[in-house]
Amino acid sequence: MSDWRGRDRTYRLCAYGSILCLFAFLFLVENYADEYQIRILNVSAIFVTMAVSYNLINGVAGQFSLGPNAFMAVGAYTTALLTISPAEKELCFIIEPIIWPLSVLHLPFLPSLLIGGTFAALLGFIMAFPVFRVRGDYLAIVTLGFGEVVRVVANNTQSITNGPLGLKGLPEYTNLWWSWGVAVFTVFCVTRLVKSSFGRAMQAIREDEVAAAAMGINVFRHKMLAFVVHAFFAGMAGGLMAHLVTTISPTLFSFFLTFNLLVIIVIGGLGSMTGSIIAAIIITYAGEWLRAVEEPMAIGPFNIPGIPGMRMVVFAIMLILVMIFARQGLMGRREFSWEWFCGFLRTGERRG
Amino acid sequence: MSFFKVEHLTMKFGGLMAVSDFSLTTKEGDLIGLIGPNGAGKTTVFNMITGRLLPTEGKIYFRGEDITGTPSHIINARGIARTFQNIRLFNDLTVLENVVIGYHGRLHSSFLEAIFRLPRYKSEEKKMRSMARELLAEVQLDNVADEKAGTLAYGQQRKLEIARALATNPRLLLLDEPVAGMNPRETGDMMDFINSIHEAYGLAIILIEHDMRFVMGLCEHLVVLDHGVTIATGTPSEIQNHPQVIEAYLGEPEGA
Amino acid sequence: MDLPLFLQQLLNGISLGSLYALIAIGYTMVYGIIRLINFAHGDVLMVSTYFTYFGISVYALPWWLSVIIAILLTALLGILIDLGAYRPVRHAPRVSALITAIGVSFLLENLGLVVFGGRPKAFYRPDFLNKTYELAGVHVFSLSIWVPLVTALLLVLVFLLLYRTRVGAAMRAVAKDMEMVQLMGVDVNRVISLAFAVGSALAAAGGIMWAMKYPQINPLMGIIPGLKAFVAAVLGGIGNIHGAVLGGFLLGVMEILLVAFLPSLAGYRDAFAFILLILILLFRPTGLVGKGASG
């Protein structure tokens, strides 16, 4: 019994150790890598946050939502409207002045980010009531509809969101520490939730909703929990993204974004947090690498013209192939565990 | 105040009358069998009792409370648990996790306490796990505690479903065809098993079954349904010789 | 608002509604048979417009011939999509099929962007459709009359197919009970392919008329009409062809009248369809006509 507890402590130390390694790595990158590399790492972190939270509702709770873009939009806009200085806001809102109190509010990054996440979570809470009255395909379409409605609203409320013009002049707060810090925090919270009794309840709902209810699980409440937690972290991811690109508009939060997330969680494995993390990083880098395919290339005497849009064609084909041939994705529903890792190392030792 | 009472329960699906005027009174600790040909409406009765279906007419009372139309999870919290005709385990979860789920409804900690592993949650989780392991040991499934429920043998799955239901601490247990598809030895094992939990927990049990020897051997009281209508109630020996029952089954019940 | 203006808008609404109805039938046919929301349906109509465009501008075919060939090619495309992407996941969990459909939709859109480029291209509109008539004080655009007429003709053909032919009967039967029909020796896969072919052909017709109306085409043009036609199908009762037609016309009229009566809300035009969808799925998910087999 005590040996088991000691092993547990060792694993926990391993986890802390690897986080320290991550931060050491980030420190090196920040000081020695070029801007391009840093930017990709930032984007990866944001996608990790989004993917892990998206997997909670889609993969763990089994409720297929196609509207994560709505929460990112809410988080992004809320955070931005709080961090942009009143002077900048006046410059931005040329068609219609921004409403009070937004015109005078000006907060630092962390509270703005948290408020952004909270507003997104609030939207998730409200949405849960209509959304979870349906299931399966209908749930997907309803959430897709909400995603579109949010985008259209953002496009039309000139005095709050500045409509199609969007917001400019966002302070460039997002750096490696913010993006990866939030990512680590998200992974921590979501993984802890999934491994807890609540996570089991969500998985039970995914496996068999009727049986779960018969065993005393309040199905609606747990679906809502997954949804709200997903919304909160998606909102924070949106806020981070906004302060990376420093300009946001409604078109940034279209179904296109949802599609990218879908590719990530499917390839990673619906229901595996580890899979989402790995896939988020891989897909971000693959996307960048494929961007090269879209530029014209000179190979020897040949000049191959660039093919814009090819990236998404590749992703779409990948998605279809994964669905047909490898529905489980990379990890299926399995997770990384220190136990497995140490076992893996040990067999390596024995063989080596 | 009666323990469990069902009055004039009726279920109509459009033009089809699945259950008609079903009534039943049960005391604590009773062992009752609900039998009848396929499609007689037995599972529909269970579905109405557990809140999965809203009865067209009728009332259900449990320990003095009207639970008609109450959501399933609340009915379970009040003390009624069930198993399903086509086993509904959480296949991708382990055997242990399936049983531990049964305790989730009584968890006091919030999800925030769970995320940050605060002391109250940690102790509740520990207690839940040890109670689950004890329960698994009682049903001799502790050796497969970490296997995925979907990989278990058929007989083990049926037992696991019952263990999971027991974890929710019921006073009334509804078993829907617990020995369907089992050979005589397995059926005998299940009979002993149900008898033992009946005595150990003092539960009231209502079970649906087709295997007559099983039903006659276990139950003190039987209710016979045919096409949604109650055609007979009584002790096993009374039912065996009941002409309408014999007709409904087109022949003598097994082991008469 | 005076009567002539109202009638004009009503006609616009019916015209738009016809297009929604044609596209909605394709959704509802496929859903009725294999319970799949064919996300790629809207994009299929986009491809048909490009087929027509190339027929006219590259191969210098007369416009009516281009249209016919385009419709046939699009029907073929529908069959190929089913064969290549949907049939392999026919027995997979529903979520997998949905994801695959989303993948196909994205594939078509981005393939369109890659091959045709993102810039809109002007679409040919035959002269006789350019005229404007004046009837009882109402300005009537020739196209606005022709669209409902063509739609009516196509609908008659579809109903003839479903109710007067053996394949039509097979389609209706498969929508009711696929297993039973299979046991009776009907090749269900053939029936499904036919449903895709007919649905895609109708969408092609709708898409080409849409392109003539606006008159330009771009690779992303199918998204919004596709989604709205889906709402129309759900409004009528998904799986029910009468419902799809009814839903299409209703949605078209409602949308036009909304914009006409409340011009300040014109920007919310697209959101209107989604809000309607959410409300239907919440309060009357079986739609106006209720659940039934396709037809």
XYZ file of C-alpha atoms in Angstrom, chain A:
352
model
C 0.000 0.000 0.000
C 2.746 2.436 0.934
C 4.766 1.317 -2.066
C 1.821 2.266 -4.285
C 1.643 5.672 -2.707
C 5.357 6.171 -3.155
C 5.027 5.290 -6.822
C 2.223 7.806 -7.131
C 4.483 10.496 -5.713
C 7.231 9.567 -8.166
C 4.820 9.969 -11.060
C 3.708 13.322 -9.767
C 7.338 14.439 -9.588
C 7.812 13.264 -13.163
C 4.887 15.420 -14.209
C 6.233 18.509 -12.460
C 9.667 17.769 -13.853
C 8.430 17.678 -17.398
C 6.588 20.965 -16.955
C 9.830 22.499 -15.726
C 11.545 21.111 -18.803
C 8.870 22.685 -20.959
C 9.411 26.073 -19.390
C 13.171 25.736 -19.712
C 12.642 24.917 -23.380
C 10.389 27.932 -23.808
C 13.010 30.156 -22.182
C 15.595 28.964 -24.687
C 13.217 29.439 -27.593
C 12.263 32.916 -26.522
C 15.855 34.035 -26.446
C 17.400 32.156 -29.325
C 14.742 31.294 -31.882
C 13.477 33.598 -34.615
C 10.084 35.288 -34.587
C 8.554 32.805 -36.983
C 9.381 29.843 -34.767
C 8.046 31.650 -31.730
C 4.820 32.457 -33.513
C 4.212 28.843 -34.491
C 4.837 27.735 -30.921
C 2.329 30.294 -29.707
C -0.254 29.099 -32.187
C 0.406 25.470 -31.186
C -0.227 26.304 -27.551
C -3.484 28.036 -28.379
C -4.615 25.081 -30.436
C -3.667 22.724 -27.615
C -5.935 24.705 -25.302
C -8.766 24.717 -27.800
C -8.414 21.091 -28.790
C -8.247 19.751 -25.251
C -11.341 21.671 -24.213
C -13.168 20.714 -27.411
C -12.365 17.069 -26.850
C -13.999 17.267 -23.448
C -17.447 17.852 -24.888
C -17.089 15.920 -28.130
C -14.899 12.999 -27.135
C -15.315 12.486 -23.391
C -18.954 13.427 -22.932
C -19.792 12.245 -26.429
C -21.888 15.312 -27.234
C -20.935 16.337 -30.734
C -20.756 20.114 -30.895
C -19.912 22.024 -34.058
C -19.930 25.449 -32.478
C -16.666 25.953 -30.537
C -15.965 28.997 -32.694
C -18.790 30.818 -30.914
C -17.020 30.575 -27.564
C -13.697 31.593 -29.016
C -15.327 34.616 -30.593
C -16.959 35.646 -27.340
C -13.727 35.199 -25.427
C -11.697 37.056 -28.030
C -14.026 40.014 -28.291
C -14.607 40.317 -24.570
C -10.913 40.231 -23.774
C -10.077 42.653 -26.566
C -12.758 45.151 -25.598
C -11.270 45.240 -22.114
C -7.602 45.503 -23.040
C -7.785 48.042 -25.836
C -7.201 51.536 -24.510
C -10.104 53.979 -24.696
C -8.122 56.127 -27.101
C -7.577 53.214 -29.482
C -11.237 52.328 -29.244
C -12.190 55.792 -30.393
C -9.932 55.374 -33.398
C -11.429 51.976 -34.201
C -15.091 52.733 -33.940
C -15.445 55.128 -36.813
C -18.932 54.233 -37.967
C -20.643 54.128 -34.629
C -19.146 55.009 -31.283
C -18.668 52.226 -28.822
C -21.182 52.020 -26.029
C -20.538 52.951 -22.439
C -19.097 51.394 -20.213
C -16.927 49.660 -22.773
C -15.697 53.042 -23.918
C -13.938 53.659 -20.633
C -13.068 50.175 -19.397
C -9.410 49.349 -19.576
C -8.020 46.306 -17.769
C -4.748 44.406 -17.722
C -4.399 41.121 -19.551
C -5.033 38.498 -16.885
C -8.356 39.822 -15.573
C -9.481 40.507 -19.146
C -8.634 36.969 -20.148
C -10.470 35.515 -17.181
C -13.500 37.693 -17.802
C -13.406 36.651 -21.451
C -13.421 33.003 -20.433
C -16.197 33.653 -17.954
C -18.415 35.329 -20.532
C -17.860 32.453 -22.890
C -18.755 30.073 -20.089
C -21.890 32.093 -19.416
C -22.903 31.761 -23.065
C -22.279 28.041 -22.754
C -24.486 27.886 -19.700
C -27.336 29.651 -21.466
C -26.921 27.627 -24.639
C -26.958 24.347 -22.730
C -30.680 24.631 -22.033
C -31.834 24.598 -25.624
C -28.914 22.638 -27.020
C -29.158 19.532 -24.854
C -32.809 19.015 -25.585
C -31.603 17.315 -28.746
C -28.987 14.688 -29.479
C -26.715 13.318 -32.159
C -26.977 14.913 -35.607
C -29.478 17.478 -34.412
C -27.164 18.535 -31.601
C -24.373 19.047 -34.099
C -26.558 21.182 -36.343
C -27.969 23.234 -33.482
C -24.496 24.039 -32.185
C -23.376 24.848 -35.708
C -26.344 27.184 -35.957
C -25.409 28.916 -32.716
C -21.867 29.338 -33.970
C -23.160 31.069 -37.057
C -25.617 33.212 -35.108
C -22.797 34.478 -32.876
C -20.764 35.357 -35.927
C -23.670 37.210 -37.549
C -24.415 39.064 -34.322
C -20.767 40.092 -34.069
C -21.029 41.324 -37.641
C -24.053 43.464 -36.941
C -23.626 45.010 -33.513
C -21.638 47.961 -34.694
C -21.563 49.749 -31.390
C -20.130 46.805 -29.471
C -18.017 44.777 -31.820
C -17.472 47.362 -34.527
C -19.204 45.046 -36.974
C -17.343 43.771 -40.016
C -14.515 46.221 -39.461
C -13.479 44.372 -36.358
C -11.097 45.529 -33.682
C -7.599 46.770 -34.281
C -4.772 47.909 -32.119
C -4.917 45.078 -29.597
C -1.857 45.104 -27.364
C 0.391 42.205 -28.264
C 0.221 40.524 -24.881
C 0.414 36.915 -25.955
C 3.864 35.453 -25.590
C 5.162 31.934 -25.011
C 4.611 32.158 -21.264
C 0.976 33.194 -21.567
C 0.063 30.795 -24.330
C 1.818 27.760 -22.871
C 0.912 28.725 -19.348
C -2.755 28.704 -20.212
C -2.264 25.508 -22.193
C -0.689 23.747 -19.222
C -3.429 25.049 -16.944
C -6.119 23.855 -19.346
C -4.582 20.416 -19.703
C -4.269 20.212 -15.930
C -7.874 21.170 -15.227
C -9.451 19.152 -18.012
C -7.390 16.022 -17.360
C -8.112 16.204 -13.649
C -11.804 16.588 -14.417
C -11.799 13.657 -16.826
C -10.031 11.381 -14.347
C -12.407 12.303 -11.559
C -15.821 10.941 -10.758
C -17.342 13.674 -12.901
C -15.290 12.588 -15.867
C -16.466 9.032 -15.378
C -20.036 10.261 -15.264
C -19.501 12.085 -18.566
C -18.036 8.976 -20.138
C -20.935 6.947 -18.816
C -23.256 9.383 -20.548
C -21.286 8.912 -23.730
C -21.442 5.128 -23.448
C -25.117 4.858 -22.567
C -27.198 7.812 -21.552
C -30.193 5.758 -20.469
C -28.139 3.504 -18.205
C -26.324 6.509 -16.782
C -29.605 8.143 -15.805
C -30.830 4.878 -14.311
C -27.688 4.834 -12.150
C -28.473 8.205 -10.648
C -26.474 10.490 -12.920
C -28.121 13.812 -13.723
C -27.440 13.625 -17.428
C -28.316 17.211 -18.289
C -26.196 18.671 -15.512
C -23.146 16.720 -16.548
C -23.550 17.567 -20.210
C -23.813 21.192 -19.195
C -20.718 20.898 -17.027
C -18.657 19.583 -19.912
C -20.066 22.270 -22.181
C -19.402 25.149 -19.782
C -15.861 24.015 -18.986
C -15.220 23.658 -22.726
C -16.616 27.149 -23.285
C -14.464 28.696 -20.568
C -11.186 27.416 -21.930
C -12.216 28.033 -25.524
C -12.944 31.619 -24.507
C -9.501 31.971 -22.987
C -7.956 30.495 -26.115
C -9.883 33.046 -28.142
C -8.547 35.830 -25.966
C -5.000 34.573 -26.394
C -5.419 34.319 -30.134
C -6.780 37.843 -30.323
C -3.730 39.232 -28.600
C -1.410 37.289 -30.846
C -2.805 38.528 -34.131
C -3.769 41.941 -32.666
C -6.630 42.345 -35.125
C -9.878 40.466 -34.942
C -13.020 40.416 -37.000
C -16.034 38.108 -37.259
C -14.560 36.211 -40.199
C -11.781 34.914 -37.955
C -14.301 32.791 -36.064
C -16.062 31.005 -38.871
C -16.743 27.319 -39.368
C -13.247 27.137 -40.820
C -11.871 27.324 -37.297
C -14.249 24.602 -36.133
C -13.147 22.426 -38.999
C -9.490 22.731 -38.031
C -10.317 21.753 -34.464
C -12.351 18.843 -35.725
C -9.415 17.576 -37.759
C -7.196 17.842 -34.685
C -9.393 15.993 -32.242
C -10.312 13.311 -34.746
C -6.722 12.630 -35.712
C -5.649 12.724 -32.096
C -8.407 10.407 -31.062
C -11.864 11.403 -29.863
C -11.700 11.099 -26.118
C -7.951 11.163 -25.609
C -6.466 14.304 -24.073
C -2.999 13.125 -24.940
C -4.081 12.627 -28.519
C -5.452 16.142 -28.722
C -2.221 17.642 -27.430
C -0.065 15.699 -29.853
C -2.384 16.296 -32.786
C -2.694 20.022 -32.048
C 1.055 20.430 -32.245
C 1.458 18.187 -35.269
C -1.364 19.815 -37.220
C -0.111 23.317 -36.460
C 3.323 22.434 -37.753
C 1.908 20.458 -40.661
C -0.220 23.455 -41.561
C 2.835 25.659 -41.611
C 4.844 23.139 -43.562
C 2.052 22.709 -46.062
C 1.949 26.446 -46.455
C 5.255 25.985 -48.220
C 3.412 23.873 -50.772
C 1.173 26.810 -51.418
C 4.080 29.057 -52.319
C 5.781 28.804 -55.669
C 8.867 26.626 -55.478
C 11.952 26.541 -57.598
C 13.358 23.032 -57.924
C 16.333 23.015 -60.194
C 15.332 24.295 -63.605
C 11.596 23.945 -62.841
C 9.391 26.631 -61.426
C 6.426 25.034 -59.739
C 3.652 27.575 -59.217
C 2.107 27.783 -55.767
C -1.300 26.264 -55.141
C -3.182 28.303 -52.544
C -5.817 26.379 -50.688
C -3.959 23.112 -51.085
C -3.435 22.918 -47.325
C -7.094 22.547 -46.570
C -7.522 20.040 -49.369
C -4.863 17.905 -47.693
C -6.529 18.244 -44.306
C -9.929 17.409 -45.724
C -8.585 14.293 -47.421
C -6.788 13.316 -44.219
C -10.016 13.669 -42.268
C -11.948 11.491 -44.692
C -9.230 8.841 -44.792
C -8.984 8.728 -41.009
C -12.736 8.272 -40.783
C -12.739 5.458 -43.288
C -9.614 3.594 -42.255
C -8.589 4.633 -38.746
C -11.564 5.991 -36.907
C -9.732 5.780 -33.589
C -7.141 8.312 -34.633
C -3.703 8.257 -33.053
C -4.579 7.401 -29.481
C -8.163 6.159 -29.612
C -9.291 6.745 -26.052
C -5.977 5.869 -24.474
C -3.993 8.342 -22.461
C -0.324 8.783 -21.761
C 0.548 7.571 -18.307
C 3.826 7.638 -16.450
C 3.291 4.003 -15.598
C 3.298 3.055 -19.244
C 6.248 5.338 -19.956
C 8.393 3.889 -17.184
C 7.442 0.395 -18.251
C 8.413 1.300 -21.777
C 11.778 2.611 -20.599
C 12.393 -0.462 -18.510
C 11.843 -2.885 -21.388
C 14.224 -0.731 -23.411
C 16.822 -1.089 -20.685
C 16.396 -4.805 -20.551
C 16.766 -5.150 -24.254
C 19.592 -2.665 -24.569
